[in-house]
Structure formats: structure tokens, C-alpha cells
Amino acid sequence: MSERERYVLALDEVGETQVAVVGGKGAHLGGLSRIEGVRVPGGFCVTTYAFRRMLAQAPSIADLLDELSRVNPDDREAIRTLGARTRRTIEDTPVPDDVAAAIWQALAGLGEQAPYAVRSSATAEDLPTASFAGQQDTYLNVMGPEAIIRHVSRCWASLFTERAVAYRQRNGIDHRTVHMAVVVQRMVFPQASGILFTADPVTGDRKAATVDAGFGLGEALVSGLVNPDVFTVRDGQVVAKAIAAKQLEVTALPDGGTREVAIDARRQEQPALTDAQAVRLAGLGRRIEAYFGSPQDIEWCLVDGEFEIVQSRPITTLFPVPESDDEENHVYVSVGHGQMMTDPMKPLGYSMWQLTAMVAMHEAGGRLFVDVTRRLASPASRAGLLDAMGKGDPLIRDALETVLDREGFVPVLPDAGPGGPPPGGAPAPIETDPALVAGLIERSEASIAALERDIRTKSGPALFEFLLEAFEEHKRALGDPLSIRAIMAGMEATWWLNERLREWLGEKNAADTLTLSAPGNITSEMGLALLDVADVIRPYPHVVAFLEGVLDEDFLDEDFLDGLAKLPGGAEARDAIEAYLDRYGMRCVGEIDITRPRWRERPGTLVPVILDNVRNFEPGAAGRRFEQGLEKARAKEREVLSGLRALSDGERKAEETKAMIDRVRTFIGYREYPKYGIISRYFVYKRALLEEAERLVRAGVIPEREDVFYLTFREFHDVVRANRLDDRQLVQRRKEAFRSYHALTPPRVLTSDGEALTGAYRRDDVPAGALVGVPVSAGTSEGRARVILDMADADLEEGDILVTPFTDPSWSPLFVAIAGLVTEVGGLMTHGAVIAREYGLPAVVGVEQATRLIRDGQRIRVHGTDGYVEILP
């Protein structure tokens, strides 16, 4: 055995880079022992080489691991059974003699009969992207070499506890790639112990340290036997504390092991630490945090007035903070909540959105944020920002107001200039003229056609230079003043109608009905067009059966369209789907991320929706639905105008309202078109970039073309220019980080201190137990809740209510089959709300944790007028 493959290493011989040898816990303890002023109990690590040596003596374990790797993560019984068999096999395998000898030798140097803690340290534990906290076992106060060796074997076996196996399965980690080291440390017998978080684990505030403390060994706190004392330390002082009644403590037994002991009644409510000790401990935590470079979850013991640190791991649940080049306070607002896509984006995706956006955006956790600090700092711009945010998402406004209530966090800056209209005067009012919308669409289509034509001849570095110029045209189109005025005209007319008709007639959200089947809405047309596709397919049972087989047998997407042509009616079905893809194939769920597979690239995504439409609707449903909506809108217009004319000054009110109805119906459909144009451009960019990726694969620069998705646009450009990727591990690191970002919930508002704010609804007008949200489409509907996290898993029946985290335009084909909509994200003018109104679906958006609080299959009632959801018995 080489020196590098030793079975035992002293803690002071290892460091945080040696995770593969001593596991996450061992590596962090080795790092801790190097920090000046930090005390770590002495000990050693039984390395992963020892674990592998044991595995070599039990070849049957390899077969068990193969079986485990094939188990469905949701099959808890199989996980439980196979995990138990694997643990028994390991514990029944004798510790190899040479490994046992190395452990004896290490104990001889520390004291053979001293008490020790024997602690698992897996190679996939205490990592920056996954803590695996509590997944493996720890044994305290173990005495004697034979007992220590026996407990080393138990730690090895604990790599396959049910919770550890399930955790790895859910996180996509191969069991065969994870190995177990074991930390053996001198036991300490503390007067107090607990956990120190160097950032608030609930709010994410990086400047607030939280200390949980109790008497005796920390097992009482970790196992939940007692409530801890909690101290919050900020800027070197305790700013809050709560002293708990601590009835039990865990103490060590003289002959080994531990026991629970009742605490004398006079001590129960005494603090386990003084304020000064809590502050001193927080200071140690800051030193440890600085060493490891991220907020830490630290286990500590107080022994004779000194702190001993027995573990430190990254806090993996905190949402990252955007990088800043200054020390000032910053307030960031989530872009994803406005774009109805809160999933993480890959680096190419978020970097291209940054390059094509109209404002600067900052990345954190695979999401994008806009820094609104300066707009909040100026009283004039603050009012406008809060008003706009409130109309879009009341929770964002409330979160921003919470930050503003914290004196001194947001600086107060003078207004940029005197009040009044901007230089040049206010924008000229736009005429209510459908020809304006038609002209805007024509200009957009011409610009995209020119992009498609010109990009064909570009490749290599020249392609990237061309794209940088194309991004400027992209932003010009996005910021076209006439286009913005057309969008605002529709939105302002909506607000005017809702406000005035509520004031004059007591009508809530009247514009919801008045905008039914508004002309020119590309997104609502997309949903109706898929009904027409279903009409083509419905008469051909062989085609329907074939498509059902595509779902059942998971055929490759690129195969099924070719297979259709061989069936009776298949050519017609394929042509209908192809025509739909020609018009809408650039769309997909999460479409603002250019790396997401488009419908044209993965047309099988549409098959479940097509089949739902075949099953749930009669021929001609698209035309009937549109005409029904149109008639409802006309009837509502007649009703409103008639009611207004009966009022004082009624003719004037009716005339103004009629003008606004015409205006909203002229412009509200255009609200969806600019996004369609953006995504159309994105698909042109993507196809060209994937051709470059293919070239890199052929040149041996990268193994797979999708690897470029984990490079930013500029990094991709550099790789193409140099024809090499210097950092061969970069893509793998980015893949691991991207996977970890899925476990993080992006906040609506994030501060530079790391505090994540979601906001709250300040309402007392809803029934007890109801889930509160934003009313975006009037009416009430009751039905079966279908909680759908992925559009590809949709299985809807007419009358179902869709409950989902968010809906971008790609979800609109599902809207034709449902009776109501509930989302966790959104506001009055986000895409899902606009389409819900077009289709006349009662909808409530911005319902926090709706997909967790509502179970699939429950009956619910959606109050789209008043903005709440009832879960029915």
C-alpha cells in the first residue's frame, strides 16, 4: 500500500480538499484544525481506502449496489429491504486485519482506553451543494479498541440506511460512487453544546448568526428531546434571545454510551450560555465561515469555559446572493416571478437573457434578479416602482415595503430632478387603431425573417460577433416606443375599466369578461389551434392508438412523426402537427431559458395535450369557444353601457366606457406578441449555436453538444475562438451546481445581506382556512384539483382545475380543457392571467405553496373575483 493509500490519517494531516479520502466531515474537521483560535478534539480518520478494502472482502455487496441503483426512488419498501440486506452484509464482514491494525496503532498514540466519538464521514456529505445532514450514524462515548472497530463497521453500514439511500436516489447520486470514511475523535464532556448557524437559516440573513444551546451533549438538541435556547447575534451583540425550559440533557456513562438525565427544576430555565459566550461563539463562527468561504452550520461544545468545535458544514438551504463589487446595501427583485419561470436556468440561458434584456440583471442560484436599490432610494421613483410592482405582484410590493421599513437599509437619495413630465414632454397618446397593431406585428416578422436569412452564412467566431449585433436589434425591437405604448394602452384600459366600473356600478373585475376572445392574442390562438389539430386526428382511431403508444412506450420524439405517415390518416395528422410546429414550435415550458428543448425539438411534449383534446372535445370546439367568448363580451358590454346610461351623467360615462372597451379589445391581445417575437428570435439563435456545438464535438473539444449549455455566452465564444476548453472540469461543476439549484426556492425579493422575503397578503376578507392570492380572472369554479409540475405529465379532464407553480405561454394549450387556474406565481398582467381572462377561466395566482397545500385530486373552489381558493371536504 502506498503512503497515499493509508488506512488511517490523523486529523491534522488532512484538509478540506481530501473529501475523496476522508469524506466531507473528516475534510472539514481537518480544515477546522488549521484555523487559528479554533479548538478541535484530537483524533484520526479511517479513510475510504479502508472502506474499499472491506468491500473487496465482500463481493456480494457489488450485486446489492447494482440492485439498489435500479430501484425507483419512490419504492420505499424496496429501498428499505435492499438497504437492510446491504447493512447486514457489511456488519457481518470482518474488518480486515491490516485495517484493524492501523486503527489500533492510531489509538495507541491517543490513549487506547479513552472515550471516543465514532462518526460517519461519507464522500457525499457536508458538501457545498448537498449537506446530507443526519444521513449516516454517529456513536458517542465508545471505549476500547474492539468497540471502536465494531462501531467503525457500523458507520460503514450506515451508508445504506433507508434515509441515506433515498436521499441519494432523489438527488441522482450513484451509490457506487459514494464511499465512507470514519472519524474517531477524543470524546469531550461539555457543560453545554449546540448548533451555530453563521447565517439565519430561516430568513437567510448573512449578518445574523443564530446560536442554539442546551445543557450536556448536543444529542438532546439534534434528536429533538429538548427545545434549545436561541440567541441571535448581530454586529457583535445579542439582538434577540429566547430561553427555553430544558427538562433533559444527554450525558456520558462511565463505562461507555450515553443516557438521558432529568435537569433539576432550578436549572431548567437558566440559559445554557451567557450573552458574552454567545457573542464569542459567533465570532468563532465568522472566522470559520471566512476560512471555508460560505455560511456554516457548526456543532460546538463548551468545555470548562472554552469552545470546542466538533463539526462544520455548509448551509446548503440558503439562497445565494448576487455578487456585488461594493459593500453597499442592495435590494434585488426576482425576474423569474415576473416572467412566470422560477426554475433555475443554465448558464447559457441566463447569460443570453442578460445580454438581450433592457435592464441589468444579476445571477444567483441560476435565477436572475434586478437591483432596484436606487429606484427605492429616490422618493419619486420609489412610488412608481411600488405601484408597478403592486399591480404585477402584491407580494413583491409587500416584501419591498418590509425592507423599506428597516431604517437605514435603503439610503434616501434626492430625486434626480424637479417633478413634471420628462424632457420632451409626455408620450403622445396612441390612437385606438387596429392598424397600429398590425403594423407592429408586420415589422417584427420582417425583422425575424431578416435574422433568419442573415445568420445562415455565419459560423465560428463570426457567428458570435453577428449575434452580439443581433442582440442590439433584439433590444431595439423590445424597447420600441410604439410597441411599449400599445402594450400600456391595453393594460391601462384594463385598469381604467376595473376601477371606474367598480366605482360606478359596483362591478368587480368587469374587464375580465369584456376582454373575452379579444382579437390578435397569439398565445390564446395557440391553445385553440391545438384543438384544431385534435379535430384532424380524432376521426382516425389508428392514429389515436399510435399516439397513446407514444406515451406508453416512451418512443423517441423524432421517430413518432415519421411513424405517423404509415397509418390511415397519418399523413393528415402529421401535416397538422407539422403546421402547428411551424407556427408555434419555438415555444416550450420555461422558454426564457434558451437551453430548454423547444416543441420543434421535442414534439412528443404535445402528445398528451392533443390526446386530452381528442378525448374531451367535440369537432369544431375551437371556433365555438371563440364565438362563445365573443358573445359573452358583447353581452357584457351591452349590460355595462345600459347600466351606466341609467346613472347621473350616464351618457358621458357610457361614452367614455365604450371608448375604453374598444381600446382594451384593440390592444390587449398585443400584450402577448412581443414575448412571441423574443422566443422566435431565441430559436433562431439556438439553432445556430447548436451547429457550433456540433462542430466542437466533432473537433473533440467537448464530448456532447449540450455541454455548451453550461457555459455562458461569452465563455462559449471564447471556446469557439480558441477551439479548446481549458478547464475540463468546468462543465461538470456547473452541472452539479445546476442540479443543486433545483432544491432552492427563489425569493421574490432578496437583499445583499442574504435575507429572502416572500411578502404577505394583508387581507381579512377571506374565509378561515382559505388560500389567498391575486384575483386575475373573474368568476367561481369548483372541481377536481390537478396538481401538475410538468406539462408533459398533464392528464386532464374537462372541468378539472389546474394547480401548478407557474404558467408561461407554453401552458396555454392546457387552458382549453380546464375550469379554473391556481398558480404560485403571477400577477394581473402576467401571461397566465391574460390567457385565463381570454378563455373566461376563474383564476387566482400568487398562491404561496399552492402545489404543496393542495393535494392532487382534492375538490377545490376557485374564487377568481375575490382572490382566494377553498379546499372542500
PDB file of C-alpha atoms in Angstrom, residues 353-568:
ATOM      1  CA  TRP A 353     -31.283  36.706 -21.199  1.00  0.00           C
ATOM      2  CA  GLN A 354     -28.887  39.186 -19.570  1.00  0.00           C
ATOM      3  CA  LEU A 355     -27.456  40.170 -22.943  1.00  0.00           C
ATOM      4  CA  THR A 356     -30.891  40.712 -24.505  1.00  0.00           C
ATOM      5  CA  ALA A 357     -32.654  42.351 -21.549  1.00  0.00           C
ATOM      6  CA  MET A 358     -33.422  46.048 -21.305  1.00  0.00           C
ATOM      7  CA  VAL A 359     -32.057  46.383 -17.744  1.00  0.00           C
ATOM      8  CA  ALA A 360     -29.024  44.983 -15.945  1.00  0.00           C
ATOM      9  CA  MET A 361     -29.677  41.615 -14.349  1.00  0.00           C
ATOM     10  CA  HIS A 362     -27.709  39.723 -11.724  1.00  0.00           C
ATOM     11  CA  GLU A 363     -27.483  35.940 -11.438  1.00  0.00           C
ATOM     12  CA  ALA A 364     -27.769  33.923  -8.234  1.00  0.00           C
ATOM     13  CA  GLY A 365     -28.790  30.306  -7.814  1.00  0.00           C
ATOM     14  CA  GLY A 366     -29.443  30.005 -11.548  1.00  0.00           C
ATOM     15  CA  ARG A 367     -32.043  32.781 -11.354  1.00  0.00           C
ATOM     16  CA  LEU A 368     -31.917  36.416 -12.404  1.00  0.00           C
ATOM     17  CA  PHE A 369     -32.598  39.494 -10.289  1.00  0.00           C
ATOM     18  CA  VAL A 370     -32.848  43.228 -10.940  1.00  0.00           C
ATOM     19  CA  ASP A 371     -31.228  45.619  -8.464  1.00  0.00           C
ATOM     20  CA  VAL A 372     -33.899  48.182  -7.521  1.00  0.00           C
ATOM     21  CA  THR A 373     -31.966  49.884  -4.719  1.00  0.00           C
ATOM     22  CA  ARG A 374     -31.548  53.241  -6.446  1.00  0.00           C
ATOM     23  CA  ARG A 375     -35.199  53.359  -7.500  1.00  0.00           C
ATOM     24  CA  LEU A 376     -36.229  52.680  -3.909  1.00  0.00           C
ATOM     25  CA  ALA A 377     -33.829  55.312  -2.614  1.00  0.00           C
ATOM     26  CA  SER A 378     -35.462  58.179  -4.525  1.00  0.00           C
ATOM     27  CA  PRO A 379     -38.937  59.118  -3.226  1.00  0.00           C
ATOM     28  CA  ALA A 380     -40.315  59.879  -6.701  1.00  0.00           C
ATOM     29  CA  SER A 381     -39.116  56.694  -8.402  1.00  0.00           C
ATOM     30  CA  ARG A 382     -39.963  54.653  -5.296  1.00  0.00           C
ATOM     31  CA  ALA A 383     -43.669  55.450  -5.578  1.00  0.00           C
ATOM     32  CA  GLY A 384     -43.751  54.439  -9.240  1.00  0.00           C
ATOM     33  CA  LEU A 385     -41.832  51.233  -8.588  1.00  0.00           C
ATOM     34  CA  LEU A 386     -44.083  50.175  -5.709  1.00  0.00           C
ATOM     35  CA  ASP A 387     -47.193  50.960  -7.740  1.00  0.00           C
ATOM     36  CA  ALA A 388     -45.969  48.921 -10.717  1.00  0.00           C
ATOM     37  CA  MET A 389     -44.863  46.033  -8.517  1.00  0.00           C
ATOM     38  CA  GLY A 390     -48.140  46.070  -6.636  1.00  0.00           C
ATOM     39  CA  LYS A 391     -50.145  45.784  -9.849  1.00  0.00           C
ATOM     40  CA  GLY A 392     -47.958  42.962 -11.059  1.00  0.00           C
ATOM     41  CA  ASP A 393     -47.467  41.009  -7.822  1.00  0.00           C
ATOM     42  CA  PRO A 394     -48.715  42.362  -4.471  1.00  0.00           C
ATOM     43  CA  LEU A 395     -46.337  40.061  -2.598  1.00  0.00           C
ATOM     44  CA  ILE A 396     -43.319  41.751  -4.209  1.00  0.00           C
ATOM     45  CA  ARG A 397     -44.650  45.146  -3.171  1.00  0.00           C
ATOM     46  CA  ASP A 398     -45.197  43.957   0.394  1.00  0.00           C
ATOM     47  CA  ALA A 399     -41.686  42.473   0.536  1.00  0.00           C
ATOM     48  CA  LEU A 400     -40.188  45.748  -0.714  1.00  0.00           C
ATOM     49  CA  GLU A 401     -42.167  47.710   1.865  1.00  0.00           C
ATOM     50  CA  THR A 402     -40.827  45.378   4.553  1.00  0.00           C
ATOM     51  CA  VAL A 403     -37.286  46.272   3.502  1.00  0.00           C
ATOM     52  CA  LEU A 404     -38.134  49.986   3.430  1.00  0.00           C
ATOM     53  CA  ASP A 405     -39.466  49.744   6.991  1.00  0.00           C
ATOM     54  CA  ARG A 406     -35.970  48.793   8.176  1.00  0.00           C
ATOM     55  CA  GLU A 407     -34.492  52.131   8.981  1.00  0.00           C
ATOM     56  CA  GLY A 408     -31.219  52.797   7.258  1.00  0.00           C
ATOM     57  CA  PHE A 409     -31.053  49.750   4.990  1.00  0.00           C
ATOM     58  CA  VAL A 410     -32.105  51.640   1.846  1.00  0.00           C
ATOM     59  CA  PRO A 411     -30.411  55.031   1.602  1.00  0.00           C
ATOM     60  CA  VAL A 412     -32.540  58.092   0.919  1.00  0.00           C
ATOM     61  CA  LEU A 413     -31.355  59.922  -2.197  1.00  0.00           C
ATOM     62  CA  PRO A 414     -32.715  63.157  -3.641  1.00  0.00           C
ATOM     63  CA  ASP A 415     -34.907  62.945  -6.717  1.00  0.00           C
ATOM     64  CA  ALA A 416     -32.973  63.215  -9.942  1.00  0.00           C
ATOM     65  CA  GLY A 417     -34.725  66.415 -10.913  1.00  0.00           C
ATOM     66  CA  PRO A 418     -37.833  68.528 -10.452  1.00  0.00           C
ATOM     67  CA  GLY A 419     -41.205  66.932 -10.849  1.00  0.00           C
ATOM     68  CA  GLY A 420     -43.254  67.070 -14.006  1.00  0.00           C
ATOM     69  CA  PRO A 421     -43.027  65.307 -17.339  1.00  0.00           C
ATOM     70  CA  PRO A 422     -39.665  64.093 -18.653  1.00  0.00           C
ATOM     71  CA  PRO A 423     -37.718  66.194 -21.180  1.00  0.00           C
ATOM     72  CA  GLY A 424     -39.597  66.398 -24.443  1.00  0.00           C
ATOM     73  CA  GLY A 425     -42.970  66.093 -22.771  1.00  0.00           C
ATOM     74  CA  ALA A 426     -45.145  63.086 -22.098  1.00  0.00           C
ATOM     75  CA  PRO A 427     -45.501  60.470 -24.854  1.00  0.00           C
ATOM     76  CA  ALA A 428     -48.220  61.281 -27.349  1.00  0.00           C
ATOM     77  CA  PRO A 429     -51.375  59.260 -26.747  1.00  0.00           C
ATOM     78  CA  ILE A 430     -51.733  56.303 -29.072  1.00  0.00           C
ATOM     79  CA  GLU A 431     -54.834  56.093 -31.267  1.00  0.00           C
ATOM     80  CA  THR A 432     -57.257  53.200 -30.880  1.00  0.00           C
ATOM     81  CA  ASP A 433     -56.387  51.842 -34.293  1.00  0.00           C
ATOM     82  CA  PRO A 434     -56.037  48.103 -35.077  1.00  0.00           C
ATOM     83  CA  ALA A 435     -53.767  49.048 -37.970  1.00  0.00           C
ATOM     84  CA  LEU A 436     -51.113  50.094 -35.432  1.00  0.00           C
ATOM     85  CA  VAL A 437     -51.029  46.582 -34.004  1.00  0.00           C
ATOM     86  CA  ALA A 438     -50.930  45.023 -37.459  1.00  0.00           C
ATOM     87  CA  GLY A 439     -48.007  47.294 -38.367  1.00  0.00           C
ATOM     88  CA  LEU A 440     -46.073  46.353 -35.237  1.00  0.00           C
ATOM     89  CA  ILE A 441     -46.537  42.650 -35.941  1.00  0.00           C
ATOM     90  CA  GLU A 442     -45.503  43.100 -39.567  1.00  0.00           C
ATOM     91  CA  ARG A 443     -42.311  44.913 -38.504  1.00  0.00           C
ATOM     92  CA  SER A 444     -41.473  42.178 -36.008  1.00  0.00           C
ATOM     93  CA  GLU A 445     -41.972  39.400 -38.553  1.00  0.00           C
ATOM     94  CA  ALA A 446     -39.817  41.226 -41.103  1.00  0.00           C
ATOM     95  CA  SER A 447     -37.036  41.668 -38.541  1.00  0.00           C
ATOM     96  CA  ILE A 448     -37.095  37.962 -37.604  1.00  0.00           C
ATOM     97  CA  ALA A 449     -37.092  36.948 -41.276  1.00  0.00           C
ATOM     98  CA  ALA A 450     -34.003  39.116 -41.835  1.00  0.00           C
ATOM     99  CA  LEU A 451     -32.323  37.495 -38.824  1.00  0.00           C
ATOM    100  CA  GLU A 452     -33.033  34.012 -40.194  1.00  0.00           C
ATOM    101  CA  ARG A 453     -31.670  34.994 -43.599  1.00  0.00           C
ATOM    102  CA  ASP A 454     -28.512  36.700 -42.408  1.00  0.00           C
ATOM    103  CA  ILE A 455     -27.491  34.147 -39.765  1.00  0.00           C
ATOM    104  CA  ARG A 456     -27.289  31.277 -42.265  1.00  0.00           C
ATOM    105  CA  THR A 457     -23.864  32.337 -43.537  1.00  0.00           C
ATOM    106  CA  LYS A 458     -22.322  32.856 -40.099  1.00  0.00           C
ATOM    107  CA  SER A 459     -20.170  30.356 -38.228  1.00  0.00           C
ATOM    108  CA  GLY A 460     -17.229  30.230 -35.834  1.00  0.00           C
ATOM    109  CA  PRO A 461     -16.211  33.456 -34.073  1.00  0.00           C
ATOM    110  CA  ALA A 462     -18.034  35.452 -36.772  1.00  0.00           C
ATOM    111  CA  LEU A 463     -21.329  33.951 -35.597  1.00  0.00           C
ATOM    112  CA  PHE A 464     -20.809  35.307 -32.088  1.00  0.00           C
ATOM    113  CA  GLU A 465     -19.906  38.751 -33.377  1.00  0.00           C
ATOM    114  CA  PHE A 466     -23.039  38.666 -35.545  1.00  0.00           C
ATOM    115  CA  LEU A 467     -25.156  37.607 -32.553  1.00  0.00           C
ATOM    116  CA  LEU A 468     -23.853  40.459 -30.411  1.00  0.00           C
ATOM    117  CA  GLU A 469     -25.094  42.834 -33.127  1.00  0.00           C
ATOM    118  CA  ALA A 470     -28.358  40.882 -33.396  1.00  0.00           C
ATOM    119  CA  PHE A 471     -28.882  41.311 -29.649  1.00  0.00           C
ATOM    120  CA  GLU A 472     -28.850  45.071 -30.164  1.00  0.00           C
ATOM    121  CA  GLU A 473     -31.612  44.749 -32.778  1.00  0.00           C
ATOM    122  CA  HIS A 474     -33.387  42.407 -30.344  1.00  0.00           C
ATOM    123  CA  LYS A 475     -33.307  45.097 -27.656  1.00  0.00           C
ATOM    124  CA  ARG A 476     -34.346  47.764 -30.141  1.00  0.00           C
ATOM    125  CA  ALA A 477     -37.440  45.755 -31.023  1.00  0.00           C
ATOM    126  CA  LEU A 478     -38.141  45.060 -27.362  1.00  0.00           C
ATOM    127  CA  GLY A 479     -37.831  48.745 -26.485  1.00  0.00           C
ATOM    128  CA  ASP A 480     -39.718  50.101 -29.498  1.00  0.00           C
ATOM    129  CA  PRO A 481     -41.623  53.085 -28.017  1.00  0.00           C
ATOM    130  CA  LEU A 482     -44.700  52.432 -30.145  1.00  0.00           C
ATOM    131  CA  SER A 483     -44.774  48.769 -29.065  1.00  0.00           C
ATOM    132  CA  ILE A 484     -44.496  49.745 -25.396  1.00  0.00           C
ATOM    133  CA  ARG A 485     -47.280  52.323 -25.783  1.00  0.00           C
ATOM    134  CA  ALA A 486     -49.507  49.686 -27.405  1.00  0.00           C
ATOM    135  CA  ILE A 487     -48.903  47.282 -24.519  1.00  0.00           C
ATOM    136  CA  MET A 488     -49.508  50.003 -21.946  1.00  0.00           C
ATOM    137  CA  ALA A 489     -52.660  51.152 -23.740  1.00  0.00           C
ATOM    138  CA  GLY A 490     -54.236  47.728 -23.245  1.00  0.00           C
ATOM    139  CA  MET A 491     -53.112  47.454 -19.622  1.00  0.00           C
ATOM    140  CA  GLU A 492     -54.183  50.992 -18.721  1.00  0.00           C
ATOM    141  CA  ALA A 493     -57.573  50.476 -20.359  1.00  0.00           C
ATOM    142  CA  THR A 494     -57.997  47.304 -18.260  1.00  0.00           C
ATOM    143  CA  TRP A 495     -57.194  49.174 -15.050  1.00  0.00           C
ATOM    144  CA  TRP A 496     -59.476  52.066 -16.043  1.00  0.00           C
ATOM    145  CA  LEU A 497     -62.423  49.751 -16.708  1.00  0.00           C
ATOM    146  CA  ASN A 498     -61.973  47.819 -13.481  1.00  0.00           C
ATOM    147  CA  GLU A 499     -61.630  50.950 -11.358  1.00  0.00           C
ATOM    148  CA  ARG A 500     -64.416  53.002 -12.948  1.00  0.00           C
ATOM    149  CA  LEU A 501     -66.969  50.206 -13.272  1.00  0.00           C
ATOM    150  CA  ARG A 502     -66.398  49.202  -9.667  1.00  0.00           C
ATOM    151  CA  GLU A 503     -66.900  52.823  -8.638  1.00  0.00           C
ATOM    152  CA  TRP A 504     -69.936  53.445 -10.875  1.00  0.00           C
ATOM    153  CA  LEU A 505     -71.662  50.053 -10.971  1.00  0.00           C
ATOM    154  CA  GLY A 506     -70.156  48.056  -8.095  1.00  0.00           C
ATOM    155  CA  GLU A 507     -68.759  45.587 -10.649  1.00  0.00           C
ATOM    156  CA  LYS A 508     -65.627  43.652  -9.653  1.00  0.00           C
ATOM    157  CA  ASN A 509     -63.081  42.929 -12.408  1.00  0.00           C
ATOM    158  CA  ALA A 510     -65.510  43.764 -15.205  1.00  0.00           C
ATOM    159  CA  ALA A 511     -62.681  43.902 -17.746  1.00  0.00           C
ATOM    160  CA  ASP A 512     -62.225  40.134 -17.361  1.00  0.00           C
ATOM    161  CA  THR A 513     -65.457  39.493 -19.247  1.00  0.00           C
ATOM    162  CA  LEU A 514     -65.096  42.465 -21.593  1.00  0.00           C
ATOM    163  CA  THR A 515     -61.779  41.080 -22.914  1.00  0.00           C
ATOM    164  CA  LEU A 516     -63.035  37.562 -23.685  1.00  0.00           C
ATOM    165  CA  SER A 517     -61.915  36.404 -27.169  1.00  0.00           C
ATOM    166  CA  ALA A 518     -60.060  39.642 -27.822  1.00  0.00           C
ATOM    167  CA  PRO A 519     -58.549  39.602 -31.320  1.00  0.00           C
ATOM    168  CA  GLY A 520     -54.906  39.005 -32.146  1.00  0.00           C
ATOM    169  CA  ASN A 521     -53.748  37.206 -28.997  1.00  0.00           C
ATOM    170  CA  ILE A 522     -51.027  34.875 -30.272  1.00  0.00           C
ATOM    171  CA  THR A 523     -50.972  32.853 -27.050  1.00  0.00           C
ATOM    172  CA  SER A 524     -54.691  32.169 -26.806  1.00  0.00           C
ATOM    173  CA  GLU A 525     -54.744  31.377 -30.533  1.00  0.00           C
ATOM    174  CA  MET A 526     -52.017  28.801 -29.860  1.00  0.00           C
ATOM    175  CA  GLY A 527     -54.263  26.919 -27.437  1.00  0.00           C
ATOM    176  CA  LEU A 528     -57.233  26.989 -29.780  1.00  0.00           C
ATOM    177  CA  ALA A 529     -55.091  25.893 -32.718  1.00  0.00           C
ATOM    178  CA  LEU A 530     -54.219  22.681 -30.903  1.00  0.00           C
ATOM    179  CA  LEU A 531     -57.953  21.942 -30.697  1.00  0.00           C
ATOM    180  CA  ASP A 532     -57.967  22.149 -34.488  1.00  0.00           C
ATOM    181  CA  VAL A 533     -55.089  19.643 -34.596  1.00  0.00           C
ATOM    182  CA  ALA A 534     -57.175  17.307 -32.442  1.00  0.00           C
ATOM    183  CA  ASP A 535     -60.047  17.691 -34.933  1.00  0.00           C
ATOM    184  CA  VAL A 536     -57.794  16.357 -37.708  1.00  0.00           C
ATOM    185  CA  ILE A 537     -56.657  13.378 -35.614  1.00  0.00           C
ATOM    186  CA  ARG A 538     -59.958  12.390 -33.942  1.00  0.00           C
ATOM    187  CA  PRO A 539     -61.532  10.585 -36.949  1.00  0.00           C
ATOM    188  CA  TYR A 540     -58.568   8.177 -37.233  1.00  0.00           C
ATOM    189  CA  PRO A 541     -58.543   5.560 -34.436  1.00  0.00           C
ATOM    190  CA  HIS A 542     -55.235   4.068 -35.621  1.00  0.00           C
ATOM    191  CA  VAL A 543     -53.572   7.466 -35.251  1.00  0.00           C
ATOM    192  CA  VAL A 544     -55.063   7.960 -31.781  1.00  0.00           C
ATOM    193  CA  ALA A 545     -53.890   4.482 -30.720  1.00  0.00           C
ATOM    194  CA  PHE A 546     -50.434   5.183 -32.118  1.00  0.00           C
ATOM    195  CA  LEU A 547     -50.150   8.435 -30.173  1.00  0.00           C
ATOM    196  CA  GLU A 548     -51.291   6.671 -26.999  1.00  0.00           C
ATOM    197  CA  GLY A 549     -48.483   4.196 -27.644  1.00  0.00           C
ATOM    198  CA  VAL A 550     -46.012   7.052 -27.905  1.00  0.00           C
ATOM    199  CA  LEU A 551     -46.902   7.926 -24.317  1.00  0.00           C
ATOM    200  CA  ASP A 552     -47.000   4.354 -23.034  1.00  0.00           C
ATOM    201  CA  GLU A 553     -43.791   3.172 -24.679  1.00  0.00           C
ATOM    202  CA  ASP A 554     -41.813   6.409 -24.475  1.00  0.00           C
ATOM    203  CA  PHE A 555     -40.878   6.442 -28.178  1.00  0.00           C
ATOM    204  CA  LEU A 556     -38.206   8.871 -29.263  1.00  0.00           C
ATOM    205  CA  ASP A 557     -39.808  12.176 -30.210  1.00  0.00           C
ATOM    206  CA  GLU A 558     -38.035  12.371 -33.526  1.00  0.00           C
ATOM    207  CA  ASP A 559     -39.411   8.955 -34.534  1.00  0.00           C
ATOM    208  CA  PHE A 560     -43.097   9.315 -33.924  1.00  0.00           C
ATOM    209  CA  LEU A 561     -43.884  11.893 -36.637  1.00  0.00           C
ATOM    210  CA  ASP A 562     -42.244   9.663 -39.250  1.00  0.00           C
ATOM    211  CA  GLY A 563     -44.194   6.686 -37.939  1.00  0.00           C
ATOM    212  CA  LEU A 564     -47.496   8.513 -38.321  1.00  0.00           C
ATOM    213  CA  ALA A 565     -47.271   8.644 -42.107  1.00  0.00           C
ATOM    214  CA  LYS A 566     -47.631   4.848 -42.377  1.00  0.00           C
ATOM    215  CA  LEU A 567     -51.110   4.830 -40.796  1.00  0.00           C
ATOM    216  CA  PRO A 568     -54.535   5.550 -42.301  1.00  0.00           C
TER     217      PRO A 568
END
